[in-house]
């Protein structure tokens, strides 16, 4: 993917290789309390506006990327569709001011972006103590976004050891930080700056980010069409989505950080209980059917659910605290290559837009 360095107001385009292979505390199973200090504002070239009043970036014309071509704007859809400013293929940093904190994002706009054609969005939340760059490296989702054509956002959690307010997971992630509101602010910003398909906004996440994906399905079901958490279970007691919610959950049976069978000591419920909760909320009937089987990976899907939604569980036998089909995470156990989490979730997402 082409990445060039161009700085405009609120945007910083990044060069390739922004991740790291260093193991994190989460990947190695240890836990250290973080704090709720503000994030770095290196992506800003001045005082950033509040997330609800962001200023659209100017056209990017440096490096041979000229946006002055056809500026016929879409007459419908989000405000970003009317800007007439095609974005380059790029990974860029963005800082949003939300609830008194400067919050960071990595945003990937794939080739083929067209301001006249609303594009789907996937929000990808990293694990506790991890970073957006690590989430990109380990999941390899940016390549999937380039291949399939969707805008990809890697938000950053709060604290010196970044994490999310996702309920039971994890210590030190700032229980009073409004990460559901922050997610809504991200979507507001995307709608104002890019031409996105608001009926096809999806969430995934790894570990603590997977916990947050479940929470978003409960509390932001009017804007999130479907979720696909990896290695993160339900972490809140009260979940009452406004509509039936499509859920694809992927988890390894040898995950020692978020155990498949749950953990009384950590306060994590089991994968089985998480799936049972969604089956109940979605009014699913009957037994699940086998939907995938290859090597160490198998999936079962509940298909007879309210409003045509589905609940699917993909289990990696012997799989560790890892992203199926992704890069190896040092010290985290086996990474299955018998299932591509990215391919599986993208097919699931495309089958389940907002009604």
Short mmCIF file of C-alpha atoms in Angstrom, two decimals:
data_model
loop_
_atom_site.label_atom_id
_atom_site.label_comp_id
_atom_site.label_asym_id
_atom_site.label_seq_id
_atom_site.Cartn_x
_atom_site.Cartn_y
_atom_site.Cartn_z
CA UNK A 1 0.00 0.00 0.00
CA UNK A 2 1.30 3.50 -0.84
CA UNK A 3 1.90 5.75 2.16
CA UNK A 4 3.31 9.24 1.76
CA UNK A 5 4.03 11.96 4.32
CA UNK A 6 1.72 14.93 3.86
CA UNK A 7 0.60 17.10 6.77
CA UNK A 8 -2.65 19.00 6.73
CA UNK A 9 -4.86 20.30 9.53
CA UNK A 10 -5.65 17.38 11.82
CA UNK A 11 -4.23 14.76 9.46
CA UNK A 12 -0.77 13.17 9.35
CA UNK A 13 -0.19 10.62 6.63
CA UNK A 14 2.14 7.86 7.81
CA UNK A 15 4.89 5.88 6.16
CA UNK A 16 4.80 2.08 6.13
CA UNK A 17 6.01 0.00 9.03
CA UNK A 18 4.36 1.87 11.88
CA UNK A 19 3.89 -1.20 14.08
CA UNK A 20 6.10 -3.11 16.49
CA UNK A 21 6.82 -6.72 17.20
CA UNK A 22 7.47 -6.18 20.89
CA UNK A 23 5.25 -8.34 23.11
CA UNK A 24 2.83 -6.47 25.34
CA UNK A 25 1.76 -7.14 28.90
CA UNK A 26 -1.56 -8.44 27.58
CA UNK A 27 0.04 -10.78 25.05
CA UNK A 28 2.22 -12.34 27.73
CA UNK A 29 -0.64 -12.69 30.18
CA UNK A 30 0.55 -10.11 32.73
CA UNK A 31 -1.47 -7.11 33.86
CA UNK A 32 -0.32 -3.69 34.99
CA UNK A 33 -2.70 -0.92 35.93
CA UNK A 34 -2.85 2.01 33.53
CA UNK A 35 -4.12 5.55 34.07
CA UNK A 36 -6.41 7.98 32.31
CA UNK A 37 -3.85 10.54 31.17
CA UNK A 38 -4.39 12.35 27.87
CA UNK A 39 -3.00 10.82 24.70
CA UNK A 40 -0.27 12.41 22.62
CA UNK A 41 -1.41 15.08 20.17
CA UNK A 42 1.39 14.64 17.64
CA UNK A 43 -1.12 14.39 14.79
CA UNK A 44 -2.43 17.87 15.50
CA UNK A 45 -1.01 21.02 13.92
CA UNK A 46 -2.76 23.29 16.37
CA UNK A 47 -5.69 23.26 18.76
CA UNK A 48 -8.06 20.53 17.67
CA UNK A 49 -11.78 21.27 17.67
CA UNK A 50 -14.22 19.22 19.73
CA UNK A 51 -15.10 15.94 18.04
CA UNK A 52 -18.57 17.17 17.18
CA UNK A 53 -17.35 20.28 15.36
CA UNK A 54 -14.32 19.10 13.39
CA UNK A 55 -13.22 21.10 10.35
CA UNK A 56 -13.08 19.19 7.05
CA UNK A 57 -9.50 18.78 5.85
CA UNK A 58 -8.43 20.62 2.70
CA UNK A 59 -7.77 18.77 -0.55
CA UNK A 60 -4.50 16.82 -0.54
CA UNK A 61 -2.45 17.79 -3.59
CA UNK A 62 1.10 16.99 -2.51
CA UNK A 63 3.10 14.04 -3.78
CA UNK A 64 1.23 13.88 -7.09
CA UNK A 65 -2.13 13.19 -5.43
CA UNK A 66 -4.37 15.80 -6.99
CA UNK A 67 -7.96 16.03 -5.75
CA UNK A 68 -8.97 18.71 -8.22
CA UNK A 69 -10.54 16.32 -10.72
CA UNK A 70 -14.23 15.59 -10.90
CA UNK A 71 -15.82 17.34 -7.94
CA UNK A 72 -19.40 16.45 -8.64
CA UNK A 73 -20.68 15.64 -5.14
CA UNK A 74 -23.24 13.14 -4.03
CA UNK A 75 -26.61 14.70 -3.24
CA UNK A 76 -27.41 12.20 -0.51
CA UNK A 77 -25.69 10.44 2.37
CA UNK A 78 -23.39 11.88 5.04
CA UNK A 79 -21.97 15.39 4.75
CA UNK A 80 -18.61 13.91 3.80
CA UNK A 81 -20.11 12.74 0.50
CA UNK A 82 -20.68 16.37 -0.50
CA UNK A 83 -17.12 17.59 0.12
CA UNK A 84 -15.88 16.64 -3.32
CA UNK A 85 -12.46 15.85 -1.88
CA UNK A 86 -11.34 12.36 -2.81
CA UNK A 87 -8.86 11.08 -0.25
CA UNK A 88 -5.63 9.42 -1.33
CA UNK A 89 -4.85 5.85 -0.46
CA UNK A 90 -3.36 6.56 2.94
CA UNK A 91 -2.94 5.70 6.58
CA UNK A 92 -3.20 8.86 8.65
CA UNK A 93 -3.40 9.91 12.28
CA UNK A 94 -6.31 11.93 13.61
CA UNK A 95 -6.89 13.51 17.01
CA UNK A 96 -10.44 14.09 18.26
CA UNK A 97 -11.27 16.11 21.35
CA UNK A 98 -13.92 14.19 23.27
CA UNK A 99 -15.11 14.53 26.86
CA UNK A 100 -12.09 16.64 27.80
CA UNK A 101 -9.51 14.23 26.33
CA UNK A 102 -7.52 14.27 23.12
CA UNK A 103 -8.22 10.87 21.58
CA UNK A 104 -6.13 9.33 18.79
CA UNK A 105 -7.07 7.29 15.73
CA UNK A 106 -5.28 5.64 12.85
CA UNK A 107 -7.48 5.84 9.77
CA UNK A 108 -6.90 3.89 6.56
CA UNK A 109 -8.58 5.02 3.34
CA UNK A 110 -8.22 2.31 0.67
CA UNK A 111 -7.59 2.73 -3.03
CA UNK A 112 -10.75 3.21 -4.97
CA UNK A 113 -12.29 5.62 -2.46
CA UNK A 114 -14.81 7.86 -4.25
CA UNK A 115 -16.62 10.73 -2.55
CA UNK A 116 -19.68 9.93 -4.67
CA UNK A 117 -19.92 6.30 -3.49
CA UNK A 118 -20.45 5.69 0.26
CA UNK A 119 -17.95 3.15 1.58
CA UNK A 120 -18.38 0.70 4.49
CA UNK A 121 -16.47 1.26 7.74
CA UNK A 122 -14.82 -1.18 10.14
CA UNK A 123 -13.74 -0.03 13.61
CA UNK A 124 -10.90 -2.21 14.97
CA UNK A 125 -10.14 -1.87 18.70
CA UNK A 126 -6.80 -3.03 20.10
CA UNK A 127 -6.21 -5.10 23.22
CA UNK A 128 -5.27 -3.88 26.70
CA UNK A 129 -1.76 -2.37 26.78
CA UNK A 130 -1.60 -2.59 22.98
CA UNK A 131 -1.64 0.19 20.37
CA UNK A 132 -3.41 0.85 17.07
CA UNK A 133 -0.16 0.05 15.26
CA UNK A 134 0.06 -3.35 16.94
CA UNK A 135 -3.58 -4.06 16.12
CA UNK A 136 -2.83 -3.27 12.48
CA UNK A 137 0.29 -5.45 12.44
CA UNK A 138 -1.22 -8.48 14.17
CA UNK A 139 -4.60 -8.47 12.42
CA UNK A 140 -3.38 -7.51 8.93
CA UNK A 141 -6.77 -5.84 8.47
CA UNK A 142 -5.39 -2.97 6.39
CA UNK A 143 -4.66 -5.36 3.53
CA UNK A 144 -8.22 -6.69 3.76
CA UNK A 145 -9.52 -3.10 3.64
CA UNK A 146 -7.44 -2.46 0.52
CA UNK A 147 -8.65 -5.65 -1.14
CA UNK A 148 -12.33 -5.33 -0.23
CA UNK A 149 -12.77 -1.56 -0.22
CA UNK A 150 -13.70 -0.26 3.22
CA UNK A 151 -12.54 2.55 5.48
CA UNK A 152 -10.70 1.15 8.48
CA UNK A 153 -10.28 2.91 11.83
CA UNK A 154 -7.92 1.85 14.62
CA UNK A 155 -8.81 3.94 17.70
CA UNK A 156 -6.48 4.21 20.71
CA UNK A 157 -7.63 3.58 24.27
CA UNK A 158 -6.76 5.74 27.26
CA UNK A 159 -4.09 5.34 29.90
CA UNK A 160 -0.34 4.88 29.98
CA UNK A 161 -1.12 1.25 29.16
CA UNK A 162 -3.93 1.87 26.67
CA UNK A 163 -7.25 0.17 27.29
CA UNK A 164 -11.01 0.45 26.98
CA UNK A 165 -13.87 0.90 29.40
CA UNK A 166 -15.46 -2.42 28.48
CA UNK A 167 -16.74 -3.71 31.82
CA UNK A 168 -14.98 -6.69 33.36
CA UNK A 169 -11.82 -6.22 31.28
CA UNK A 170 -9.44 -4.75 32.23
CA UNK A 171 -7.76 -3.30 35.30
CA UNK A 172 -6.54 0.26 34.93
CA UNK A 173 -8.46 1.09 31.77
CA UNK A 174 -10.32 4.02 33.28
CA UNK A 175 -13.78 2.90 34.37
CA UNK A 176 -15.20 6.41 33.98
CA UNK A 177 -13.94 7.03 30.44
CA UNK A 178 -16.85 7.20 27.98
CA UNK A 179 -15.61 4.93 25.21
CA UNK A 180 -19.12 4.35 23.87
CA UNK A 181 -19.51 8.10 23.47
CA UNK A 182 -16.03 8.28 21.94
CA UNK A 183 -17.05 5.67 19.37
CA UNK A 184 -20.14 7.69 18.50
CA UNK A 185 -17.90 10.76 18.11
CA UNK A 186 -15.65 8.81 15.71
CA UNK A 187 -18.69 8.00 13.59
CA UNK A 188 -19.81 11.65 13.65
CA UNK A 189 -16.36 12.71 12.48
CA UNK A 190 -16.26 10.07 9.73
CA UNK A 191 -19.65 11.17 8.45
CA UNK A 192 -18.46 14.79 8.28
CA UNK A 193 -15.12 14.09 6.59
CA UNK A 194 -15.52 11.01 4.38
CA UNK A 195 -18.24 9.47 2.26
CA UNK A 196 -19.22 6.46 4.37
CA UNK A 197 -22.12 4.05 4.23
CA UNK A 198 -23.89 4.57 7.56
CA UNK A 199 -25.84 1.33 7.07
CA UNK A 200 -22.58 -0.63 6.96
CA UNK A 201 -20.58 0.38 10.02
CA UNK A 202 -19.09 -2.58 11.87
CA UNK A 203 -16.94 -3.21 14.94
CA UNK A 204 -14.27 -5.75 15.74
CA UNK A 205 -11.61 -5.88 18.39
CA UNK A 206 -8.98 -8.03 20.03
CA UNK A 207 -9.13 -9.03 23.71
CA UNK A 208 -10.09 -5.87 25.67
CA UNK A 209 -11.11 -4.45 22.28
CA UNK A 210 -13.30 -7.52 21.79
CA UNK A 211 -14.95 -6.82 25.14
CA UNK A 212 -15.62 -3.27 23.90
CA UNK A 213 -17.13 -4.60 20.67
CA UNK A 214 -19.66 -6.56 22.72
CA UNK A 215 -20.45 -3.45 24.75
CA UNK A 216 -20.94 -1.35 21.62
CA UNK A 217 -23.38 -3.96 20.31
CA UNK A 218 -25.38 -3.47 23.49
CA UNK A 219 -25.26 0.32 23.70
CA UNK A 220 -24.73 1.62 20.15
CA UNK A 221 -26.90 -0.77 18.15
CA UNK A 222 -28.52 2.12 16.26
CA UNK A 223 -25.18 2.81 14.53
CA UNK A 224 -23.18 -0.41 14.66
CA UNK A 225 -24.63 -2.93 12.21
CA UNK A 226 -22.76 -6.06 13.39
CA UNK A 227 -19.76 -7.08 15.49
CA UNK A 228 -16.98 -9.66 15.22
CA UNK A 229 -14.93 -9.79 18.46
CA UNK A 230 -11.76 -11.87 18.69
CA UNK A 231 -10.61 -13.26 22.07
CA UNK A 232 -12.86 -10.97 24.10
CA UNK A 233 -16.13 -11.90 25.83
CA UNK A 234 -19.09 -9.93 27.18
CA UNK A 235 -17.99 -7.77 30.10
CA UNK A 236 -21.14 -5.92 31.19
CA UNK A 237 -24.16 -7.19 33.09
CA UNK A 238 -26.87 -5.08 31.48
CA UNK A 239 -27.08 -5.50 27.72
CA UNK A 240 -30.23 -4.31 26.01
CA UNK A 241 -29.65 -3.50 22.34
CA UNK A 242 -32.41 -1.61 20.58
CA UNK A 243 -32.67 -4.31 17.93
CA UNK A 244 -31.44 -7.85 17.22
CA UNK A 245 -27.65 -7.75 16.78
CA UNK A 246 -25.62 -9.98 14.43
CA UNK A 247 -22.59 -11.40 16.29
CA UNK A 248 -19.58 -13.38 15.06
CA UNK A 249 -17.25 -14.40 17.90
CA UNK A 250 -13.81 -16.04 17.42
CA UNK A 251 -11.79 -17.57 20.25
CA UNK A 252 -9.04 -20.11 20.94
CA UNK A 253 -9.55 -22.91 23.46
CA UNK A 254 -6.01 -22.45 24.86
CA UNK A 255 -6.31 -18.70 25.36
CA UNK A 256 -4.71 -18.12 28.77
CA UNK A 257 -5.41 -14.37 28.89
CA UNK A 258 -9.17 -14.50 28.28
CA UNK A 259 -9.89 -18.19 28.97
CA UNK A 260 -12.39 -19.92 26.69
CA UNK A 261 -14.06 -21.51 29.74
CA UNK A 262 -14.11 -18.23 31.66
CA UNK A 263 -12.30 -17.24 34.85
CA UNK A 264 -13.80 -16.67 38.29
CA UNK A 265 -10.58 -15.08 39.46
CA UNK A 266 -10.46 -12.59 36.58
CA UNK A 267 -14.22 -12.11 36.56
CA UNK A 268 -14.51 -13.11 32.88
CA UNK A 269 -17.51 -15.10 31.72
CA UNK A 270 -17.06 -18.06 29.41
CA UNK A 271 -17.38 -17.97 25.65
CA UNK A 272 -20.37 -20.30 25.98
CA UNK A 273 -22.14 -17.85 28.30
CA UNK A 274 -21.39 -14.94 25.99
CA UNK A 275 -22.87 -16.76 23.00
CA UNK A 276 -25.86 -17.96 25.05
CA UNK A 277 -26.54 -14.35 26.01
CA UNK A 278 -26.68 -13.23 22.39
CA UNK A 279 -28.77 -16.24 21.38
CA UNK A 280 -31.29 -15.27 24.04
CA UNK A 281 -31.31 -11.53 23.21
CA UNK A 282 -31.73 -12.26 19.51
CA UNK A 283 -34.52 -14.77 20.03
CA UNK A 284 -32.66 -17.53 18.21
CA UNK A 285 -34.45 -20.85 17.89
CA UNK A 286 -33.16 -24.40 17.51
CA UNK A 287 -29.61 -25.73 17.51
CA UNK A 288 -26.67 -24.18 15.69
CA UNK A 289 -25.53 -25.60 12.37
CA UNK A 290 -21.97 -26.26 11.27
CA UNK A 291 -20.89 -23.36 9.07
CA UNK A 292 -17.12 -23.95 8.72
CA UNK A 293 -14.60 -26.70 9.43
CA UNK A 294 -10.94 -26.81 8.51
CA UNK A 295 -8.01 -28.11 10.50
CA UNK A 296 -8.11 -26.65 14.02
CA UNK A 297 -10.94 -24.24 13.20
CA UNK A 298 -14.68 -24.88 13.32
CA UNK A 299 -17.69 -22.58 13.33
CA UNK A 300 -21.31 -23.03 14.38
CA UNK A 301 -24.08 -20.62 13.49
CA UNK A 302 -27.54 -19.90 14.87
CA UNK A 303 -29.58 -18.98 11.80
CA UNK A 304 -33.17 -18.85 13.07
CA UNK A 305 -33.02 -15.55 14.94
CA UNK A 306 -35.21 -12.45 15.08
CA UNK A 307 -35.08 -10.06 12.13
CA UNK A 308 -32.91 -12.46 10.15
CA UNK A 309 -29.76 -11.88 12.22
CA UNK A 310 -27.26 -14.65 12.98
CA UNK A 311 -25.03 -15.57 15.91
CA UNK A 312 -21.88 -17.47 14.98
CA UNK A 313 -19.06 -18.90 17.10
CA UNK A 314 -15.73 -19.89 15.54
CA UNK A 315 -13.54 -21.98 17.84
CA UNK A 316 -9.83 -22.57 17.35
CA UNK A 317 -8.89 -25.86 19.02
CA UNK A 318 -5.62 -25.20 20.84
CA UNK A 319 -5.58 -21.60 19.66
CA UNK A 320 -3.94 -18.99 21.87
CA UNK A 321 -4.61 -15.34 22.61
CA UNK A 322 -4.18 -14.52 18.95
CA UNK A 323 -5.89 -13.32 15.75
CA UNK A 324 -6.76 -16.27 13.46
CA UNK A 325 -5.05 -15.88 10.12
CA UNK A 326 -3.00 -12.97 11.41
CA UNK A 327 0.60 -12.52 12.45
CA UNK A 328 2.14 -14.43 15.35
CA UNK A 329 2.01 -12.54 18.66
CA UNK A 330 5.13 -13.32 20.73
CA UNK A 331 4.30 -15.36 23.83
CA UNK A 332 0.57 -15.50 23.11
CA UNK A 333 0.19 -19.09 21.93
CA UNK A 334 -0.78 -20.70 18.63
CA UNK A 335 -2.04 -18.51 15.78
CA UNK A 336 -4.27 -20.62 13.55
CA UNK A 337 -3.91 -20.32 9.81
CA UNK A 338 -6.89 -22.60 9.19
CA UNK A 339 -9.30 -19.69 9.59
CA UNK A 340 -8.93 -16.12 8.38
CA UNK A 341 -10.70 -13.92 10.91
CA UNK A 342 -10.61 -11.10 8.38
CA UNK A 343 -12.24 -13.04 5.57
CA UNK A 344 -14.82 -14.56 7.89
CA UNK A 345 -15.84 -11.28 9.47
CA UNK A 346 -15.99 -9.38 6.18
CA UNK A 347 -18.38 -11.93 4.68
CA UNK A 348 -20.44 -11.80 7.89
CA UNK A 349 -20.50 -8.01 7.89
CA UNK A 350 -21.61 -7.79 4.28
CA UNK A 351 -24.51 -10.11 5.03
CA UNK A 352 -25.70 -7.94 7.92
CA UNK A 353 -26.12 -4.19 7.22
CA UNK A 354 -28.34 -2.09 9.44
CA UNK A 355 -31.99 -2.84 8.73
#
